[in-house]
Coordinates of C-alpha atoms in Angstrom, one line a residue:
Chain A
X76 CA 43.7 -41.9 8.3
X77 CA 40.6 -41.2 9.9
X78 CA 37.6 -43.7 9.5
X79 CA 35.0 -42.1 7.7
X80 CA 32.6 -44.9 7.6
X81 CA 30.6 -44.2 10.7
X82 CA 26.8 -44.0 10.3
X83 CA 26.6 -40.6 11.6
X84 CA 29.1 -39.5 8.8
X85 CA 26.8 -40.9 6.2
X86 CA 23.9 -39.4 7.7
X87 CA 25.1 -35.7 7.5
X88 CA 26.7 -36.1 4.2
X89 CA 25.0 -33.9 1.5
X90 CA 23.2 -35.8 -1.2
X91 CA 24.4 -35.1 -4.8
X92 CA 21.4 -33.2 -5.9
X93 CA 21.2 -30.7 -3.0
X94 CA 22.2 -27.1 -3.4
X95 CA 22.4 -24.3 -0.9
X96 CA 18.8 -22.8 0.3
X97 CA 17.7 -20.3 -2.2
X98 CA 19.8 -21.3 -5.0
X99 CA 18.1 -22.4 -8.2
X100 CA 18.9 -24.0 -11.6
X101 CA 17.5 -22.7 -14.7
X102 CA 16.4 -25.2 -17.2
X103 CA 16.4 -24.8 -21.0
X104 CA 12.9 -23.4 -21.6
X105 CA 13.0 -20.9 -18.7
X106 CA 16.6 -19.9 -19.8
X107 CA 15.1 -19.1 -23.2
X108 CA 12.2 -17.1 -21.9
X109 CA 14.5 -15.2 -19.6
X110 CA 17.1 -14.5 -22.3
X111 CA 14.3 -12.9 -24.5
X112 CA 13.0 -10.8 -21.7
X113 CA 16.3 -9.7 -20.7
X114 CA 17.4 -8.8 -24.4
X115 CA 14.1 -6.8 -24.9
X116 CA 14.7 -4.8 -21.6
X117 CA 18.4 -4.3 -22.3
X118 CA 17.7 -3.1 -25.9
X119 CA 15.2 -0.6 -24.5
X120 CA 17.6 0.8 -22.0
X121 CA 20.3 1.0 -24.7
X122 CA 17.9 2.8 -26.8
X123 CA 17.4 5.5 -24.1
X124 CA 21.3 6.2 -24.1
X125 CA 22.1 4.1 -21.1
X126 CA 25.4 2.1 -21.2
X127 CA 25.8 -1.3 -19.5
X128 CA 28.6 -2.0 -17.1
X129 CA 29.7 -5.1 -15.1
X130 CA 31.3 -5.1 -11.7
X131 CA 32.7 -8.0 -9.5
X132 CA 30.5 -10.4 -7.7
X133 CA 32.7 -9.8 -4.5
X134 CA 33.2 -6.5 -2.9
X135 CA 34.5 -5.5 0.5
X136 CA 32.0 -5.3 3.3
X137 CA 33.5 -2.2 4.6
X138 CA 32.8 -0.3 1.5
X139 CA 30.0 -1.5 -0.8
X140 CA 28.5 -4.0 1.7
X141 CA 28.2 -1.1 4.2
X142 CA 26.9 1.4 1.7
X143 CA 24.2 -0.9 0.3
X144 CA 20.5 -0.5 1.0
X145 CA 20.3 -4.3 1.9
X146 CA 20.3 -5.2 5.6
X147 CA 23.5 -6.6 7.0
X148 CA 21.9 -9.7 7.9
X149 CA 21.0 -10.5 4.4
X150 CA 24.6 -10.4 3.1
X151 CA 26.5 -13.4 2.1
X152 CA 30.0 -12.8 3.8
X153 CA 33.3 -14.5 3.4
X154 CA 36.9 -13.9 4.1
X155 CA 39.8 -13.3 1.5
X156 CA 43.3 -14.6 1.9
X157 CA 44.3 -11.2 4.0
X158 CA 41.4 -11.7 6.2
X159 CA 39.2 -9.1 4.8
X160 CA 35.5 -9.5 5.1
X161 CA 34.1 -9.8 1.4
X162 CA 30.4 -9.7 0.5
X163 CA 28.6 -11.2 -2.6
X164 CA 27.0 -8.1 -4.1
X165 CA 23.4 -7.7 -2.5
X166 CA 22.6 -5.1 -5.1
X167 CA 24.1 -3.3 -8.2
X168 CA 23.4 0.4 -7.0
X169 CA 26.3 0.5 -4.6
X170 CA 28.9 -1.1 -6.9
X171 CA 27.9 1.2 -9.6
X172 CA 28.2 4.1 -7.3
X173 CA 31.6 3.0 -6.4
X174 CA 32.7 2.7 -10.0
X175 CA 31.1 6.1 -10.8
X176 CA 32.7 7.9 -7.9
X177 CA 36.2 6.4 -8.7
X178 CA 36.3 6.7 -12.5
X179 CA 33.3 7.5 -14.5
X180 CA 32.1 10.7 -12.8
X181 CA 35.4 12.3 -14.2
X182 CA 33.8 11.7 -17.7
X183 CA 30.6 12.9 -19.0
X184 CA 28.1 14.1 -16.4
X185 CA 25.1 13.4 -16.0
X186 CA 26.0 9.7 -16.3
X187 CA 23.5 7.1 -17.5
X188 CA 24.5 3.5 -16.7
X189 CA 22.6 0.2 -16.8
X190 CA 23.1 -3.2 -15.4
X191 CA 21.8 -6.8 -15.7
X192 CA 23.6 -9.0 -13.2
X193 CA 22.9 -11.7 -10.5
X194 CA 22.8 -10.3 -6.9
X195 CA 22.9 -12.4 -3.8
X196 CA 20.8 -12.1 -0.5
X197 CA 21.0 -14.7 2.3
X198 CA 17.5 -16.0 3.3
X199 CA 16.8 -15.8 6.9
X200 CA 14.0 -18.5 7.1
X201 CA 12.4 -21.0 4.8
X202 CA 12.7 -21.4 1.1
X203 CA 10.4 -20.1 -1.4
X204 CA 12.7 -17.1 -2.0
X205 CA 15.6 -16.9 -4.3
X206 CA 19.0 -16.1 -2.7
X207 CA 20.5 -15.7 -6.0
X208 CA 18.5 -13.6 -8.6
X209 CA 19.2 -11.5 -11.6
X210 CA 18.4 -7.7 -11.4
X211 CA 18.1 -5.5 -14.3
X212 CA 18.1 -1.7 -13.9
X213 CA 19.4 1.7 -14.5
X214 CA 21.3 4.5 -12.5
X215 CA 21.1 8.1 -13.8
X216 CA 23.8 9.8 -11.8
X217 CA 24.7 13.5 -11.3
X218 CA 21.3 15.0 -12.4
X219 CA 19.2 16.5 -9.8
X220 CA 16.4 17.7 -12.1
X221 CA 12.8 16.4 -11.7
X222 CA 13.3 15.5 -15.4
X223 CA 15.7 12.8 -14.3
X224 CA 13.2 11.3 -11.9
X225 CA 10.6 11.6 -14.7
X226 CA 12.9 9.7 -17.3
X227 CA 13.7 6.9 -15.0
X228 CA 10.1 6.2 -14.2
X229 CA 9.1 6.6 -17.9
X230 CA 11.9 4.2 -18.9
X231 CA 10.9 1.7 -16.3
X232 CA 7.3 1.7 -17.8
X233 CA 8.7 1.3 -21.3
X234 CA 11.1 -1.6 -20.1
X235 CA 7.9 -3.3 -18.3
X236 CA 6.0 -3.1 -21.6
X237 CA 8.8 -4.2 -23.7
X238 CA 9.2 -7.2 -21.5
X239 CA 5.7 -8.2 -22.4
X240 CA 3.8 -6.8 -19.3
X241 CA 0.7 -4.8 -19.3
X242 CA -0.9 -5.5 -16.0
X243 CA 1.3 -3.6 -13.8
X244 CA 1.4 -0.5 -11.5
X245 CA 3.7 2.0 -10.1
X246 CA 3.1 3.5 -6.6
X247 CA 4.9 6.9 -6.1
X248 CA 5.9 8.5 -2.6
X249 CA 8.2 11.1 -1.4
X250 CA 10.6 10.6 1.6
X251 CA 11.0 14.3 2.1
X252 CA 7.2 15.0 2.5
X253 CA 7.1 12.4 5.3
X254 CA 10.0 13.7 7.0
X255 CA 8.8 17.4 6.9
X256 CA 5.2 16.5 8.0
X257 CA 6.7 14.3 10.9
X258 CA 9.3 17.0 11.9
X259 CA 6.6 19.7 11.9
X260 CA 4.2 17.8 14.2
X261 CA 6.7 15.7 16.3
X262 CA 9.7 18.1 16.5
X263 CA 12.5 15.7 17.0
X264 CA 14.1 13.3 14.5
X265 CA 14.0 10.5 17.1
X266 CA 10.3 10.6 17.3
X267 CA 10.1 10.8 13.6
X268 CA 12.0 7.9 13.1
X269 CA 9.9 5.9 15.4
X270 CA 6.9 6.7 13.4
X271 CA 8.7 6.2 10.0
X272 CA 9.4 2.7 11.4
X273 CA 5.8 1.8 11.6
X274 CA 5.4 2.7 7.9
X275 CA 8.5 0.8 6.9
X276 CA 7.1 -2.2 8.6
X277 CA 3.7 -1.6 7.1
X278 CA 2.1 -1.8 10.6
X279 CA -0.8 0.8 10.2
X280 CA -2.3 -0.6 13.5
X281 CA 0.8 0.0 15.4
X282 CA 1.1 3.5 13.7
X283 CA -2.4 4.5 14.7
X284 CA -1.9 3.3 18.3
X285 CA 1.4 5.0 18.7
X286 CA -0.1 8.3 17.6
X287 CA -3.0 7.8 20.2
X288 CA -0.4 7.5 22.8
X289 CA 1.5 10.6 21.9
X290 CA 1.2 14.1 23.8
X291 CA -0.1 16.0 20.8
X292 CA -3.2 18.2 20.0
X293 CA -6.1 16.3 18.6
X294 CA -5.8 18.4 15.5
X295 CA -2.1 17.1 15.0
X296 CA -3.2 13.5 15.9
X297 CA -5.8 13.9 13.0
X298 CA -3.2 15.1 10.5
X299 CA -1.1 12.0 11.3
X300 CA -3.9 9.9 10.9
X301 CA -5.3 11.3 7.7
X302 CA -1.8 10.9 6.2
X303 CA -2.3 7.2 6.1
X304 CA -5.2 7.6 3.8
X305 CA -3.1 9.6 1.2
X306 CA -3.0 7.2 -1.7
X307 CA -4.7 6.8 -5.0
X308 CA -5.0 9.4 -7.9
X309 CA -3.5 12.9 -8.2
X310 CA -6.4 14.2 -5.9
X311 CA -4.7 12.9 -2.9
X312 CA -1.9 15.4 -3.4
X313 CA -4.4 18.3 -2.8
X314 CA -5.3 16.5 0.5
X315 CA -1.7 16.2 1.4
X316 CA -1.1 19.9 1.0
X317 CA -3.5 20.7 3.8
X318 CA -1.5 18.6 6.2
X319 CA 1.8 20.5 5.9
X320 CA 2.7 24.1 6.8
X321 CA 5.5 26.0 5.0
X322 CA 7.6 25.2 2.0
X323 CA 9.6 22.0 2.3
X324 CA 6.6 19.6 2.6
X325 CA 4.8 21.4 -0.3
X326 CA 8.1 21.4 -2.2
X327 CA 8.1 17.7 -2.0
X328 CA 4.5 17.6 -3.2
X329 CA 5.3 19.9 -6.0
X330 CA 8.0 17.6 -7.1
X331 CA 5.4 14.7 -7.3
X332 CA 3.0 16.8 -9.1
X333 CA 5.5 18.0 -11.6
X334 CA 6.7 14.2 -12.1
X335 CA 3.2 13.3 -12.6
X336 CA 2.9 16.0 -15.2
X337 CA 6.1 15.0 -17.1
X338 CA 5.0 11.4 -16.9
X339 CA 1.7 12.5 -18.8
X340 CA 3.9 14.0 -21.5
X341 CA 5.7 10.6 -21.8
X342 CA 2.0 9.3 -22.1
X343 CA 2.6 6.7 -19.2
X344 CA 0.6 8.6 -16.4
X345 CA -1.9 5.7 -16.4
X346 CA 0.5 3.2 -14.7
X347 CA 1.2 5.6 -11.8
X348 CA -0.7 6.1 -8.7
X349 CA 0.4 7.9 -5.3
X350 CA 0.9 6.3 -2.1
X351 CA 2.5 8.9 0.1
X352 CA 2.9 6.4 3.2
X353 CA 5.3 4.6 1.2
X354 CA 8.5 3.9 3.0
X355 CA 10.5 1.3 1.1
X356 CA 13.8 1.9 3.2
X357 CA 14.6 3.5 6.4
X358 CA 17.3 5.8 5.3
X359 CA 18.6 5.1 2.0
X360 CA 16.2 7.2 -0.3
X361 CA 16.3 11.1 -0.3
X362 CA 13.5 12.0 -2.5
X363 CA 11.0 10.5 -4.7
X364 CA 10.5 6.7 -4.2
X365 CA 8.6 4.2 -6.1
X366 CA 7.7 0.4 -6.1
X367 CA 6.4 -1.6 -9.1
X368 CA 3.7 -4.3 -8.7
X369 CA 2.6 -6.8 -11.3
X370 CA -0.5 -8.9 -11.1
X371 CA 0.1 -12.6 -10.0
X372 CA 3.4 -11.8 -8.2
X373 CA 3.3 -11.6 -4.4
X374 CA 6.0 -9.1 -3.9
X375 CA 7.1 -5.8 -5.8
X376 CA 8.8 -6.9 -9.1
X377 CA 11.0 -3.7 -8.8
X378 CA 11.5 -0.5 -7.0
X379 CA 13.7 2.6 -7.1
X380 CA 14.0 6.1 -6.3
X381 CA 16.3 9.2 -5.5
X382 CA 19.4 8.5 -3.5
X383 CA 21.4 11.6 -3.3
X384 CA 23.7 10.6 -0.3
X385 CA 25.2 7.4 -1.6
X386 CA 27.7 8.8 -4.0
X387 CA 29.1 11.0 -1.2
X388 CA 30.1 7.7 0.7
X389 CA 32.4 6.9 -2.0
X390 CA 34.0 10.6 -1.9
X391 CA 32.0 12.1 -4.8
X392 CA 28.9 13.7 -3.6
X393 CA 26.3 13.6 -6.5
X394 CA 22.7 13.2 -6.9
X395 CA 21.3 10.0 -8.4
X396 CA 18.2 8.2 -9.3
X397 CA 17.4 4.8 -10.7
X398 CA 15.6 1.5 -10.6
X399 CA 16.0 -2.1 -10.4
X400 CA 13.8 -4.9 -11.6
X401 CA 13.8 -8.5 -10.5
X402 CA 14.1 -10.7 -13.5
X403 CA 12.7 -13.8 -11.6
X404 CA 9.7 -11.9 -10.7
X405 CA 9.0 -10.5 -14.0
X406 CA 9.2 -14.1 -15.5
X407 CA 6.5 -15.0 -12.9
X408 CA 4.4 -12.2 -13.9
X409 CA 4.6 -13.3 -17.6
X410 CA 2.8 -16.5 -16.9
X411 CA 3.5 -17.9 -20.3
X412 CA 6.9 -19.5 -21.0
X413 CA 8.2 -19.0 -24.4
X414 CA 8.2 -21.8 -27.0
X415 CA 11.6 -23.1 -27.3
X416 CA 13.3 -22.1 -30.6
X417 CA 12.6 -25.0 -33.1
X418 CA 15.6 -27.2 -33.7
X419 CA 16.2 -29.0 -37.0
X420 CA 17.4 -32.5 -36.2
X421 CA 19.6 -34.2 -38.7
X422 CA 20.3 -37.9 -37.8
X423 CA 23.0 -39.5 -39.9
X424 CA 24.7 -42.8 -40.2
X425 CA 28.4 -43.0 -40.7
X426 CA 28.1 -43.8 -44.5
X427 CA 26.6 -40.3 -45.2
X428 CA 28.3 -38.4 -42.4
X429 CA 29.9 -36.0 -44.9
X430 CA 26.6 -35.2 -46.6
X431 CA 24.8 -34.6 -43.1
X432 CA 27.7 -32.2 -42.0
X433 CA 27.4 -30.1 -45.2
X434 CA 23.6 -29.9 -44.8
X435 CA 23.8 -28.9 -41.3
X436 CA 26.5 -26.3 -42.0
X437 CA 24.3 -24.9 -45.0
X438 CA 21.2 -24.6 -42.7
X439 CA 23.3 -23.0 -39.8
X440 CA 24.6 -20.5 -42.2
X441 CA 20.9 -19.4 -42.9
X442 CA 20.2 -18.8 -39.3
X443 CA 18.7 -22.3 -38.5
X444 CA 19.3 -24.2 -35.3
X445 CA 20.7 -27.6 -36.4
X446 CA 21.5 -30.5 -34.3
X447 CA 23.6 -33.3 -35.7
X448 CA 23.3 -36.7 -34.3
X449 CA 24.9 -40.0 -35.1
X450 CA 21.9 -42.3 -35.2
X451 CA 24.2 -45.0 -33.7
X452 CA 24.3 -42.9 -30.5
X453 CA 20.5 -42.8 -30.1
X454 CA 18.5 -45.4 -28.2
X455 CA 14.9 -44.3 -29.1
X456 CA 14.8 -42.3 -32.2
X457 CA 11.1 -41.2 -31.7
X458 CA 11.7 -39.9 -28.1
X459 CA 14.8 -38.1 -29.2
X460 CA 13.2 -36.3 -32.2
X461 CA 10.0 -35.5 -30.4
X462 CA 10.8 -31.8 -29.7
X463 CA 12.4 -31.2 -32.8
X464 CA 10.8 -28.9 -35.3
X465 CA 12.0 -31.0 -38.3
X466 CA 13.9 -34.3 -38.8
X467 CA 16.1 -35.2 -41.7
X468 CA 17.6 -38.6 -42.2
X469 CA 20.9 -39.3 -43.8
X470 CA 20.9 -42.8 -43.2
X471 CA 21.9 -46.0 -45.2
X472 CA 23.8 -46.1 -48.4
X473 CA 23.5 -43.1 -50.7
X474 CA 24.0 -43.4 -54.6
X475 CA 27.7 -42.5 -54.3
X476 CA 28.6 -44.5 -51.2
X477 CA 28.5 -41.4 -48.9
X478 CA 31.1 -39.6 -50.6
X479 CA 30.2 -36.4 -52.2
Chain B
X287 CA -11.6 -8.8 -12.0
X288 CA -10.0 -11.6 -10.1
X289 CA -11.6 -12.9 -7.0
X290 CA -10.3 -11.6 -3.6
X291 CA -8.8 -14.6 -1.7
X292 CA -9.0 -14.5 2.0
X293 CA -7.1 -16.7 4.5
X294 CA -9.0 -17.4 7.7
X295 CA -7.7 -19.0 10.8
X296 CA -9.1 -22.4 11.8
X297 CA -10.4 -22.7 15.5
X298 CA -10.9 -20.1 18.3
X299 CA -10.7 -17.1 16.2
X300 CA -12.6 -18.4 13.2
X301 CA -16.1 -18.0 14.5
X302 CA -15.7 -14.3 15.7
X303 CA -14.0 -13.4 12.4
X304 CA -16.8 -15.0 10.4
X305 CA -19.5 -13.3 12.4
X306 CA -17.6 -9.9 12.1
X307 CA -17.6 -10.3 8.1
X308 CA -21.3 -11.2 8.2
X309 CA -22.0 -8.1 10.3
X310 CA -20.0 -6.1 7.9
X311 CA -22.5 -7.4 5.3
X312 CA -20.7 -10.0 3.6
X313 CA -22.8 -13.0 2.7
X314 CA -20.7 -16.0 3.8
X315 CA -22.1 -19.4 3.2
X316 CA -23.2 -20.9 6.8
X317 CA -21.4 -24.2 6.2
X318 CA -18.0 -22.3 6.0
X319 CA -16.5 -24.0 9.2
X320 CA -18.3 -27.3 9.0
X321 CA -17.6 -28.0 5.3
X322 CA -14.6 -30.2 4.8
X323 CA -13.8 -28.4 1.7
X324 CA -10.5 -26.5 2.0
X325 CA -11.4 -23.6 -0.4
X326 CA -14.9 -22.0 -0.4
X327 CA -15.9 -19.8 -3.1
X328 CA -18.5 -17.0 -2.8
X329 CA -19.2 -15.9 -6.3
X330 CA -21.9 -13.2 -5.0
X331 CA -19.1 -11.3 -3.2
X332 CA -16.5 -12.1 -5.8
X333 CA -14.3 -13.8 -2.9
X334 CA -13.1 -17.1 -2.0
X335 CA -12.2 -18.2 1.4
X336 CA -9.7 -20.8 2.8
X337 CA -9.2 -22.1 6.2
X338 CA -5.4 -22.3 7.5
X339 CA -3.7 -23.1 10.8
X340 CA -3.5 -19.7 12.6
X341 CA 0.1 -19.7 12.5
X342 CA 0.3 -20.0 8.9
X343 CA -2.1 -17.4 7.8
X344 CA 0.5 -14.7 7.5
X345 CA 2.7 -17.0 5.3
X346 CA -0.1 -17.5 2.8
X347 CA -0.6 -13.8 2.6
X348 CA 3.0 -12.7 2.5
X349 CA 3.5 -15.2 -0.5
X350 CA 0.7 -13.6 -2.3
X351 CA -1.5 -16.8 -2.5
X352 CA -4.1 -15.2 -0.2
X353 CA -4.7 -11.4 -0.8
X354 CA -6.1 -10.9 2.6
X355 CA -5.8 -12.8 5.9
X356 CA -7.1 -12.6 9.5
X357 CA -4.4 -13.4 11.9
X358 CA -3.7 -12.9 15.6
X359 CA -1.2 -10.2 16.6
X360 CA 0.8 -13.1 18.3
X361 CA 1.3 -14.8 15.0
X362 CA 2.6 -11.4 13.4
X363 CA 4.9 -10.9 16.3
X364 CA 6.4 -14.2 16.0
X365 CA 6.6 -14.5 12.2
X366 CA 7.5 -11.0 11.3
X367 CA 6.1 -11.4 7.8
X368 CA 6.3 -8.6 5.1
X369 CA 2.5 -7.9 5.0
X370 CA 0.4 -4.7 5.7
X371 CA -1.5 -4.7 9.1
X372 CA -4.4 -2.7 8.2
X373 CA -7.1 -3.2 10.8
X374 CA -7.2 -4.0 14.5
X375 CA -10.4 -6.2 14.4
X376 CA -10.7 -6.2 18.2
X377 CA -11.9 -9.8 18.1
X378 CA -10.6 -12.9 20.1
X379 CA -8.7 -10.6 22.9
X380 CA -6.1 -12.3 24.9
X381 CA -2.3 -11.6 25.9
X382 CA 0.9 -13.3 25.9
X383 CA 2.4 -14.0 29.3
X384 CA 5.1 -15.4 31.3
X385 CA 3.9 -18.2 33.6
X386 CA 5.4 -20.8 35.7
X387 CA 4.9 -22.8 39.0
X388 CA 4.2 -20.4 41.9
X389 CA 7.0 -19.2 44.1
X390 CA 9.9 -20.4 41.9
X391 CA 12.6 -18.3 40.5
X392 CA 14.7 -18.6 37.2
X393 CA 17.5 -21.0 37.2
X394 CA 20.6 -18.7 37.4
X395 CA 22.9 -20.7 35.2
X396 CA 20.8 -21.5 32.3
X397 CA 17.1 -20.4 32.7
X398 CA 14.9 -22.5 30.3
X399 CA 11.8 -20.9 28.7
X400 CA 9.3 -23.3 26.7
X401 CA 7.2 -21.7 24.2
X402 CA 5.3 -21.9 20.9
X403 CA 6.6 -18.4 20.2
X404 CA 10.6 -18.5 20.3
X405 CA 11.0 -15.4 18.5
X406 CA 8.8 -13.3 20.9
X407 CA 10.1 -15.0 23.9
X408 CA 13.7 -14.4 23.0
X409 CA 13.1 -10.7 22.0
X410 CA 11.4 -10.0 25.3
X411 CA 13.9 -11.6 27.6
X412 CA 16.7 -10.2 25.8
X413 CA 15.1 -6.7 25.9
X414 CA 15.0 -7.2 29.8
X415 CA 18.7 -8.1 29.7
X416 CA 18.1 -11.6 30.6
X417 CA 19.9 -14.5 28.8
X418 CA 17.6 -17.5 28.6
X419 CA 17.5 -20.6 26.7
X420 CA 14.4 -21.0 24.6
X421 CA 12.8 -24.5 24.1
X422 CA 10.3 -24.6 21.2
X423 CA 7.1 -26.6 21.9
X424 CA 4.2 -27.1 19.6
X425 CA 1.3 -27.4 22.1
X426 CA 0.3 -28.3 25.7
X427 CA 3.0 -25.7 26.8
X428 CA 1.7 -25.8 30.5
X429 CA 3.1 -29.2 30.6
X430 CA 6.8 -27.8 30.5
X431 CA 7.2 -26.6 34.0
X432 CA 5.1 -29.3 35.6
X433 CA 7.3 -32.0 34.1
X434 CA 10.5 -30.1 34.9
X435 CA 11.4 -29.1 31.3
X436 CA 11.5 -25.5 31.9
X437 CA 11.5 -22.7 34.5
X438 CA 8.8 -20.6 32.7
X439 CA 6.6 -20.6 29.7
X440 CA 5.7 -18.0 27.4
X441 CA 2.2 -18.5 26.2
X442 CA -1.1 -17.0 25.2
X443 CA -3.6 -16.5 28.0
X444 CA -7.3 -15.7 27.4
X445 CA -9.2 -16.3 30.7
X446 CA -6.2 -17.8 32.8
X447 CA -8.3 -20.9 33.3
X448 CA -5.8 -23.5 31.8
X449 CA -3.0 -21.9 33.8
X450 CA -4.9 -22.1 37.1
X451 CA -6.2 -25.7 36.3
X452 CA -2.5 -26.9 35.9
X453 CA -1.4 -25.0 39.0
X454 CA 0.6 -22.4 37.2
X455 CA 0.6 -18.7 37.8
X456 CA 1.4 -15.7 35.7
X457 CA 4.5 -13.7 36.4
X458 CA 4.5 -11.0 33.7
X459 CA 2.4 -9.7 30.9
X460 CA 4.2 -9.4 27.5
X461 CA 1.6 -7.8 25.4
X462 CA -1.9 -7.6 24.6
X463 CA -3.2 -9.5 21.3
X464 CA -6.3 -9.3 19.2
X465 CA -6.7 -10.3 15.7
X466 CA -5.6 -8.2 12.6
X467 CA -6.6 -7.8 9.0
X468 CA -3.5 -8.3 7.0
X469 CA -2.9 -7.7 3.4
X470 CA -0.4 -8.6 0.8
X471 CA 1.7 -5.6 -0.4
X472 CA 1.0 -6.3 -4.0
X473 CA -2.8 -6.9 -3.6
X474 CA -3.0 -3.9 -1.5
X475 CA -2.3 -1.9 -4.8
X476 CA -3.5 -4.2 -7.6
X477 CA -6.9 -4.9 -5.9
X478 CA -7.2 -1.6 -4.1
X479 CA -10.8 -1.1 -4.8
X480 CA -11.9 -4.5 -3.2
X481 CA -9.6 -4.1 -0.2
X482 CA -10.5 -0.5 0.5
X483 CA -14.3 -1.5 0.4
X484 CA -13.6 -4.3 2.8
X485 CA -11.6 -2.1 5.2
X486 CA -14.2 0.5 5.2
X487 CA -16.9 -1.8 5.9
X488 CA -15.0 -3.5 8.6
X489 CA -14.0 -0.4 10.2
X490 CA -17.5 1.0 10.5
X491 CA -18.7 -2.4 12.1
X492 CA -16.0 -2.2 14.6
X493 CA -16.8 1.3 15.4
X494 CA -20.4 0.2 15.8
X495 CA -19.5 -2.8 18.1
X496 CA -17.3 -0.5 20.2
X497 CA -20.3 1.8 20.7
X498 CA -22.7 -1.1 21.9

């Protein structure tokens, strides 16, 4: 046997309380708040006709891992017995696309699906960011109409409100508008991608410098520079239309305008602003894109958009749109944690045990939360009952000696 | 409306950044840099400032505890934080450079580079197709080649005086550096009115300075 008593071995041994970077425990009061938030959100999705599904935590790297919008270096990877590379699902959209393409799309189209599940993303650097977190969202598959895009955003607003959030905002952009504008001015896909990357990296200084260095007419440079300012109210679409020529770019703008009109009909337009330079992914989205921001949370609480190319990767081309919300960020935005549901505490001594059990069962049948505790097992009754709503004692000899 | 929180870098960049904000019409308290207070509120402007290590400014902004920050491009290149880089403030110009003892070449087997910017240095040399070993130091980088720790250093150069004093020479310039206005992605939307105002005022001030 090896001698494991060396100092070096002791030094490197993990302490019992340690967990991997980015992994978090959920303690009771946070669990309760999260449960209520999720229930409210899930109920809202169900009431819009979305059906919940679950998929496995592990998928093949080659299929779902590859199709996912999440960067490869953010994936947790492991090997199965046959040597295949597996990933812990980094999002739910790709697994749902897999299921939809292989089974559900043969059923009823358009398909409305919802999910509420943990996803996993490896953290490159320091802590402060969760590597496992719950996402809740919907996918509307096989519907290419603007109505589908509008429905998803309207549902998003509704879910946010049902979760108890009021102070939030959705920024709306359109990937095809950017593509068309850049293609018109720059000519090649390669140059467009270069410029799009500055937007993706939120590097507006770099974007401006890059434009200055390009061999373009001053009018075209001006068009590209003005594009950066296209954010805010619906008016910015009027400015945007001046920047593009021809139909494709203005088609995208029309979609934005139409969606906005539809959102007015849903009466949720006050939550929406435009942000045309918004590029939330380099290649994943194909049309409308959006991000949701809530006061008090440093990163977007959710995002979504149209991704018409994903289903094709699983052999069943179909348009799709949807959104995903991060439950941990929603909790952060809520600020206040729910009070824990009050528990009725019944302390009994052995003589009156039967009485106590009956009382507990009666109260539980009435929907109360009842905790039954042998008083002999408690060290300090005051501390133990501190958080209880009510306390009943069945202690000492009763008139009939504990028998009923 | 909640206050706009601004992370300011301590040291070299601070004075120029504060002067720029004052020129842009913001009433900053004169004691900002002398005060030992970590956080200073300016209710008249509905702003509060705090001082941080320059290397940490982008971290505060990414996590959203500061809405806005002023950070050197060197920090942004090194840290790659998820923040908006909205404006080139054109202050504290300097550049990142490769330096070393004169008339020396890189060790062929395992060339060593000492730097405070491991990410930038490794990207730069990899981009040139050179495999180097990066040694992270936290200060007095010039010491490394003198004492024999590394063949080259990657460090920030403003006047070149420090290099000269230590008998080092510049071999290559990597990239020019100025300070940038950075913004948290959520604040950029949720506090858009305040931030747009700040950006407009700063843009005008920078343009005026450039003309002079």
